[in-house]
Each structure stands twice: as structure tokens, then as C-alpha cells.
XYZ file of C-alpha atoms in Angstrom:
393
model
C -21.629 -2.667 -31.478
C -23.164 0.758 -32.669
C -25.126 1.196 -29.387
C -21.924 0.373 -27.353
C -20.067 3.082 -29.089
C -23.386 5.601 -28.599
C -23.129 5.028 -25.041
C -19.475 5.403 -24.566
C -19.527 8.862 -26.396
C -22.283 9.814 -24.242
C -20.696 8.815 -21.218
C -17.502 10.530 -22.292
C -19.312 13.788 -22.967
C -21.011 13.679 -19.806
C -17.456 13.169 -18.005
C -16.196 16.290 -19.666
C -19.191 18.450 -18.926
C -18.944 17.541 -15.047
C -16.161 19.226 -13.399
C -16.184 17.234 -10.154
C -16.188 13.599 -11.811
C -13.490 14.693 -14.332
C -11.487 15.901 -11.506
C -11.758 12.741 -9.686
C -11.710 10.307 -12.629
C -8.569 12.083 -14.429
C -6.709 14.709 -12.227
C -7.020 12.857 -8.792
C -5.545 9.722 -9.939
C -2.722 11.630 -12.041
C -2.083 13.577 -8.845
C -2.015 10.580 -6.338
C 0.556 8.454 -8.894
C 2.993 11.612 -9.065
C 2.659 12.650 -5.457
C 2.128 9.516 -3.356
C 5.661 8.021 -3.774
C 7.451 11.077 -2.782
C 7.268 10.572 0.910
C 8.705 7.080 0.770
C 11.632 7.579 -1.405
C 14.011 7.197 1.294
C 12.602 3.816 1.724
C 13.607 3.136 5.248
C 13.875 5.365 8.436
C 17.297 6.272 9.352
C 19.218 7.982 12.305
C 16.385 7.623 14.815
C 17.344 9.501 17.876
C 18.013 7.452 21.031
C 19.621 8.026 24.146
C 22.462 5.932 25.969
C 22.223 5.255 29.575
C 25.752 4.616 30.423
C 26.106 3.402 34.089
C 29.471 2.086 33.681
C 31.295 5.047 32.097
C 34.240 2.805 31.155
C 36.275 2.746 28.004
C 34.297 -0.402 26.920
C 30.922 1.119 27.552
C 31.900 4.394 25.323
C 33.019 1.834 22.507
C 29.593 0.163 22.573
C 28.106 3.781 22.563
C 30.117 4.613 19.477
C 29.607 1.289 17.523
C 25.717 1.871 18.179
C 25.973 5.771 16.744
C 27.641 4.221 13.764
C 24.719 2.050 12.901
C 22.568 3.562 10.076
C 19.374 3.142 11.569
C 19.924 5.014 14.809
C 21.625 7.990 16.099
C 22.897 8.674 19.730
C 21.169 11.967 20.600
C 22.430 12.045 24.194
C 24.399 10.010 27.076
C 22.624 10.453 30.227
C 23.206 8.854 33.729
C 19.898 7.365 34.740
C 17.176 5.266 33.292
C 14.789 8.203 34.591
C 16.352 10.769 32.555
C 16.147 8.441 29.484
C 12.562 7.983 29.939
C 11.666 11.724 30.375
C 13.465 12.131 27.071
C 11.427 9.614 25.450
C 7.999 10.771 26.997
C 8.870 14.152 25.772
C 9.235 12.971 22.097
C 13.075 14.083 22.045
C 14.096 10.545 21.460
C 12.269 7.247 20.516
C 14.267 4.749 22.634
C 17.156 4.044 24.658
C 20.158 1.572 25.298
C 21.023 0.886 28.946
C 24.518 -0.171 29.741
C 24.840 -1.439 33.227
C 27.247 -0.693 35.934
C 30.454 -2.774 36.154
C 29.699 -3.674 32.603
C 33.535 -3.559 31.647
C 34.483 -5.471 34.683
C 32.043 -8.474 34.142
C 33.067 -8.669 30.335
C 36.576 -8.789 31.040
C 35.823 -11.737 33.853
C 33.874 -13.484 31.118
C 30.624 -13.062 32.959
C 27.188 -12.602 30.965
C 26.116 -9.047 30.785
C 22.615 -7.813 29.692
C 22.338 -4.649 27.794
C 18.894 -3.463 27.649
C 17.405 -2.009 24.487
C 14.064 -0.212 24.524
C 12.098 1.271 21.750
C 8.780 3.284 20.956
C 6.737 0.047 19.929
C 3.684 2.525 19.507
C 5.340 3.382 16.213
C 6.183 -0.067 14.824
C 8.652 0.781 12.221
C 10.577 3.080 14.479
C 10.834 0.286 17.120
C 11.938 -2.093 14.537
C 14.803 0.089 13.210
C 15.825 0.821 16.862
C 16.074 -2.928 17.583
C 17.818 -3.821 14.342
C 20.370 -1.094 14.810
C 21.337 -1.607 18.297
C 21.076 -5.338 18.133
C 23.481 -5.293 15.351
C 25.874 -2.885 16.959
C 25.921 -4.911 20.357
C 25.958 -8.354 18.523
C 29.373 -7.430 16.604
C 30.789 -5.999 19.919
C 29.693 -9.253 21.662
C 31.437 -11.413 18.806
C 34.424 -9.450 19.086
C 34.786 -10.033 22.906
C 34.203 -13.677 22.102
C 36.800 -13.940 19.578
C 39.618 -12.092 21.632
C 38.812 -14.571 24.390
C 39.059 -17.828 22.119
C 42.737 -16.207 20.602
C 43.926 -15.499 24.118
C 42.942 -19.185 24.931
C 45.218 -20.446 21.999
C 42.948 -20.600 18.920
C 44.247 -18.822 15.669
C 42.077 -16.215 14.028
C 40.186 -18.829 11.670
C 39.469 -21.229 14.318
C 38.465 -18.817 16.676
C 35.696 -17.487 14.082
C 34.728 -20.910 13.276
C 34.191 -21.788 17.076
C 32.625 -18.569 17.679
C 29.934 -18.897 14.841
C 29.851 -22.788 13.982
C 26.628 -22.040 11.901
C 26.879 -18.733 9.914
C 23.650 -17.300 9.016
C 23.196 -15.626 5.686
C 19.881 -13.655 5.242
C 18.991 -12.408 1.542
C 15.943 -9.992 1.181
C 14.238 -11.247 -1.812
C 12.134 -8.805 -4.218
C 12.867 -5.779 -1.951
C 16.501 -5.533 -1.974
C 16.570 -2.514 0.625
C 13.415 -3.791 2.522
C 12.037 -0.399 1.715
C 8.636 0.730 2.847
C 8.232 2.543 -0.651
C 8.871 -0.671 -2.662
C 6.657 -2.782 -0.560
C 3.570 -0.431 -0.344
C 3.738 1.979 -3.368
C 2.262 -0.936 -5.984
C -0.724 -1.910 -3.526
C -1.772 1.740 -2.826
C -1.633 2.655 -6.386
C -4.122 -0.181 -7.023
C -6.522 1.140 -4.305
C -6.164 4.766 -5.791
C -7.348 3.426 -9.005
C -10.126 1.395 -7.776
C -11.261 4.195 -5.369
C -11.291 6.985 -7.665
C -12.927 5.136 -10.263
C -15.766 4.220 -7.961
C -16.115 7.790 -6.614
C -15.945 9.177 -9.970
C -18.917 6.813 -11.664
C -20.895 7.611 -8.491
C -20.501 11.384 -8.602
C -21.215 11.483 -12.153
C -24.357 9.352 -11.871
C -25.577 10.968 -8.807
C -25.199 14.335 -10.413
C -26.884 13.094 -13.532
C -29.995 12.099 -11.329
C -29.837 15.173 -9.229
C -30.096 17.364 -12.338
C -32.580 15.051 -13.984
C -30.399 14.721 -17.182
C -30.376 10.639 -17.499
C -30.875 9.434 -21.141
C -33.352 6.637 -21.354
C -33.506 4.131 -23.827
C -35.491 1.273 -25.074
C -32.742 -1.310 -25.296
C -32.069 -3.959 -22.589
C -29.503 -2.046 -20.749
C -26.556 -4.331 -21.685
C -25.075 -2.026 -24.326
C -25.464 0.948 -21.865
C -23.479 -0.800 -19.266
C -20.947 -1.901 -21.750
C -20.564 1.661 -23.593
C -20.031 3.222 -19.958
C -17.711 0.786 -18.747
C -15.538 1.046 -22.184
C -15.044 4.660 -21.372
C -13.706 3.977 -17.713
C -11.588 1.084 -18.654
C -10.011 3.379 -21.498
C -9.084 6.007 -19.019
C -7.832 3.955 -16.531
C -5.552 1.940 -18.853
C -3.813 5.261 -19.282
C -3.520 5.845 -15.464
C -2.069 2.320 -15.219
C 0.937 3.413 -17.690
C 1.115 6.668 -15.832
C 1.223 5.053 -12.256
C 3.534 1.988 -13.041
C 5.798 3.103 -15.741
C 6.060 6.956 -15.865
C 5.934 7.483 -12.073
C 8.086 4.547 -11.248
C 10.781 5.627 -13.633
C 10.436 9.196 -12.469
C 11.254 8.146 -8.872
C 13.403 5.365 -9.511
C 11.245 2.686 -7.897
C 12.250 -0.976 -8.938
C 9.833 -2.401 -11.671
C 11.238 -6.061 -12.562
C 7.876 -7.041 -14.421
C 6.911 -6.187 -17.913
C 4.279 -3.418 -18.520
C 2.453 -5.345 -21.146
C 1.901 -8.386 -18.629
C 1.081 -5.900 -16.042
C -1.622 -4.234 -18.290
C -3.168 -7.623 -19.148
C -3.168 -8.421 -15.678
C -5.004 -5.403 -14.548
C -7.563 -5.256 -17.554
C -9.998 -7.568 -15.499
C -9.495 -5.407 -12.718
C -10.412 -2.253 -14.341
C -13.486 -3.975 -15.905
C -14.603 -5.418 -12.660
C -14.178 -2.120 -11.116
C -16.082 -0.258 -13.640
C -18.969 -2.914 -13.544
C -19.238 -2.767 -9.727
C -19.042 1.315 -9.939
C -21.909 1.136 -12.235
C -23.909 -1.151 -10.164
C -23.197 1.040 -7.072
C -24.202 4.109 -8.916
C -27.780 3.137 -9.060
C -27.853 3.733 -5.322
C -27.146 7.366 -5.226
C -29.371 10.109 -6.007
C -26.924 13.063 -5.620
C -23.307 13.550 -6.351
C -22.734 14.290 -2.776
C -24.288 11.167 -1.320
C -22.167 9.174 -3.840
C -18.927 11.012 -2.575
C -19.675 10.446 1.238
C -20.346 6.963 0.890
C -17.446 5.874 -1.502
C -15.014 8.009 0.417
C -16.302 6.094 3.648
C -15.410 2.846 1.875
C -11.662 3.736 1.136
C -10.290 3.320 4.510
C -11.963 -0.238 5.129
C -10.807 -1.124 1.399
C -7.044 -0.534 2.733
C -7.629 -2.456 6.098
C -8.936 -5.662 4.465
C -6.858 -5.740 1.249
C -3.967 -7.657 2.826
C -1.067 -5.617 2.116
C -0.536 -3.806 5.323
C -1.219 -6.847 7.608
C -1.097 -10.683 6.608
C -4.818 -11.779 5.140
C -4.242 -15.172 6.619
C -4.178 -13.753 10.060
C -7.558 -12.019 9.708
C -10.964 -13.492 10.733
C -12.676 -15.702 7.897
C -15.597 -13.550 7.113
C -13.020 -10.393 6.750
C -11.161 -12.444 4.254
C -14.385 -13.560 2.310
C -15.615 -9.966 2.320
C -12.123 -8.874 1.081
C -12.781 -11.088 -2.004
C -15.644 -8.990 -3.138
C -13.461 -6.085 -3.971
C -11.445 -6.169 -7.155
C -8.593 -4.489 -5.336
C -7.999 -7.866 -3.382
C -6.759 -10.021 -6.144
C -5.333 -7.083 -8.103
C -2.871 -6.176 -5.416
C -2.093 -9.631 -4.956
C -0.906 -10.269 -8.412
C 0.284 -6.637 -9.367
C 2.758 -6.811 -6.553
C 4.126 -10.282 -7.871
C 4.440 -8.727 -11.497
C 5.803 -5.537 -10.280
C 8.375 -6.734 -7.680
C 9.022 -10.288 -8.590
C 8.840 -10.269 -12.320
C 5.727 -12.717 -12.564
C 4.534 -13.461 -16.057
C 0.722 -13.525 -16.676
C 0.798 -17.349 -16.267
C 2.416 -17.118 -12.650
C -0.740 -14.927 -11.603
C -3.434 -16.798 -13.702
C -5.619 -17.644 -10.429
C -6.085 -13.834 -9.602
C -6.315 -13.008 -13.145
C -9.220 -15.668 -13.623
C -10.902 -14.393 -10.195
C -10.984 -10.807 -11.674
C -12.642 -11.839 -14.694
C -15.233 -13.744 -12.453
C -15.984 -10.651 -10.557
C -16.115 -8.756 -13.904
C -18.978 -11.138 -15.007
C -20.848 -11.210 -11.492
C -20.745 -7.177 -11.396
C -21.697 -7.146 -15.253
C -24.754 -9.034 -14.298
C -25.786 -6.938 -11.267
C -25.284 -3.431 -13.233
C -27.044 -5.024 -16.184
C -30.173 -5.982 -13.897
C -30.375 -2.727 -12.000
C -30.190 -0.792 -15.141
C -32.626 -2.981 -16.889
C -34.942 -2.687 -13.709
C -34.613 1.143 -13.746
C -35.685 1.754 -17.417
C -38.940 3.011 -16.087
C -40.713 4.848 -18.941
C -38.372 3.307 -21.671
C -41.314 1.254 -23.127
C -43.322 4.554 -23.318
C -43.575 5.150 -27.078
C -44.420 8.841 -26.507
C -40.647 9.137 -24.962
C -38.060 9.033 -28.275
C -35.019 6.930 -27.696
C -32.190 9.477 -26.625
C -34.408 11.900 -24.990
C -33.157 13.329 -21.824
C -35.648 12.478 -18.834
C -35.347 11.563 -15.098
C -35.504 7.974 -14.112
C -35.975 8.507 -10.436
């Protein structure tokens, strides 16, 4: 245990002396935790501009236009007289969609004939398209239901019977674990996990690369295990504080929903931090300079996001990508942390992910230990006293 504390103190001193590593390990995580949620505080996009192509110019078409404009998702920017004008507005980026009300709309509705109202949205921006489709469809559906109810009442139904005949199987939709269906609620927990993982990997890599670059590596005659455990202890300690900052202080500061218990979340994320620290210590053996570590590990950040499964279902990805994703601690950590944070799951509920993270911790500990033991060149030389500062390149 004395050896572990020795290496922990040495690592902490090295972090404090290396401005680049301390900026990544401490300042970057704090900055991300406090700044990242800000753009998503409104949760969902509202008042997305669209145009209405009113080819009927009737009282009924104006009523439909007002109902669409009243929907919270969209805002009628302009009423135009042709589809060509609407297309020009969309191409120019003035609006993101259009609703086309056909000619003789009111006449066909009054005669009980089927009328098709077109809704067009810019699907190159998927969340915008989804909001346009939702807002316009709800407004047009409400108008259509009103027409049908009036028709049934005119044929002799009372109000209650007309509603039952119009909608014999009423559909009730409830959004679970994300009441407002917000982007921030869905993505902030997952992105914070990735921030914790990537900043720790980059910080460990740049510190080790800089140490070799300056030839300030300390050699020891121990078997390398105490060095790995001591160094990992420092990183896990730093990032336990980051977890509290990210999931307790930042969540309360921005009013994000957090139904899970903080102790359960910290217990769940403990093996994630251990696995990430061990992975970072193993990868750090690859880098001879701080710059090479920064470049390589920054490059890995975007692939880690793509394959993590929070932005696109993992089940829909190729098998080999899913297998590759399991090598990253963030994959299991995101799956479990989202359940704890949003669903209020207990540690027992996320036991499978928790055990998988401990398994990764053991594997990466063996890899890091093996690489450190292999790199102890000169450690057996009795002329070099233990604790001397020498290069291991």
C-alpha cells in the first residue's frame, strides 16, 4: 500500500506541474459540465418558420392556416400563392418547410370529399423536420376531426355519440422518462460520460507523452503493479469529483431532471472511472510526446460518440461495430447512467453494465501492468537507485 501511495503522490505532483495535462484533466471537464447543457436548456425546437401555400383563399383555408400558426412547434412566416414561391423560400433558408392547401379545398370539404393537404419539411435537419411534421399534422388532424364531428352531428348524432363514432379507439400517448421529449434530457447524460472518458484519456496521454519528451520518467524496481494502481487512484479521485460536479451541481444549476440517487450513480460510475484510467495508462505507453497523444486521442473522440449508441440505436449498427463499442468503457457507462439518471434505476437494475465495467477494468489493468513491466528497462540495473529520474524510451 505504501508503494501505491508513493506513486499516487508522484502522479499528483506531475499533474500539478504539467499545465497542459492539468488543464485537460481538471479545467476542461469543469468547463464542459457547466457549458455543454446551456444550448439545450429549451429542450425542443419551437416556432420553426414555414410558409403556407394557400391555393384556395377561402375562409376554411384561412382557419387551417391560423390553427397551424397556433401550434407551438411551427410559425407561419408567410402565405404565398404558389409552390414555386414556397420552394424558393426553403432553398434560400428563409423557412424550413411548407404546407400546401389545394384549390377548391373548402368546396371539397363541404361536399364530404377527401382532400389532401401537403406538409413538406427540410429532412436534412432531422429534428426540424420532425417538429414541422408534428405541429402541422396535429393542427390539420384537429381541423379534420372538427369537420367530421360537425358532419356526424348534422346527421343526427349528439355530441358524445359523434365523438365516439369519430374516434372509437382513442389513443393515449405518454412520454416516459423524458416528459417534455427534450433533446437536452436525452443527450446531456450520455455526452457528459463521453466528456469524462475523453478528457481523462487525453490528460493521461499528454502527461505521459510530455514526461517521456522531457525524459522525466521515474523508474522503479517494483513489478509495475503498484505504479499502475497508484496512478489510477489519482485519476479516479479527480473524476469522482467531476461526476459530482457534472451530475449534481450542473444538473441543479440548469434545472435538468435527475430522478436517480447520486450515491447509486457514483457507485455505478466507479468501475467506469477505473476502466478508463486503466485504458488511459495502457494507451499512454504508445506516445513519446504530448502532442502525439493529444492528436491521437482527440481523433478518437468522434468515433467514440458515433458508436456509443446514444445518438443512433446500437441494435441497428453492424455487428463488428457493436463489438468494437464494447471495448470502450463509455458504451456500458452510458447505457447504465441514462437508466439511473432518467429512470431512477438502482444499482441492482444496472448490474449487468456494472459487472461489464469491472470486467473491462480487470482487462485493462492487466494490459497496463504488462506494458509497464515490459518497459522497466534499466530498473534491474543496481547502479540506478529507486526513484531516480531517467528516461525509459
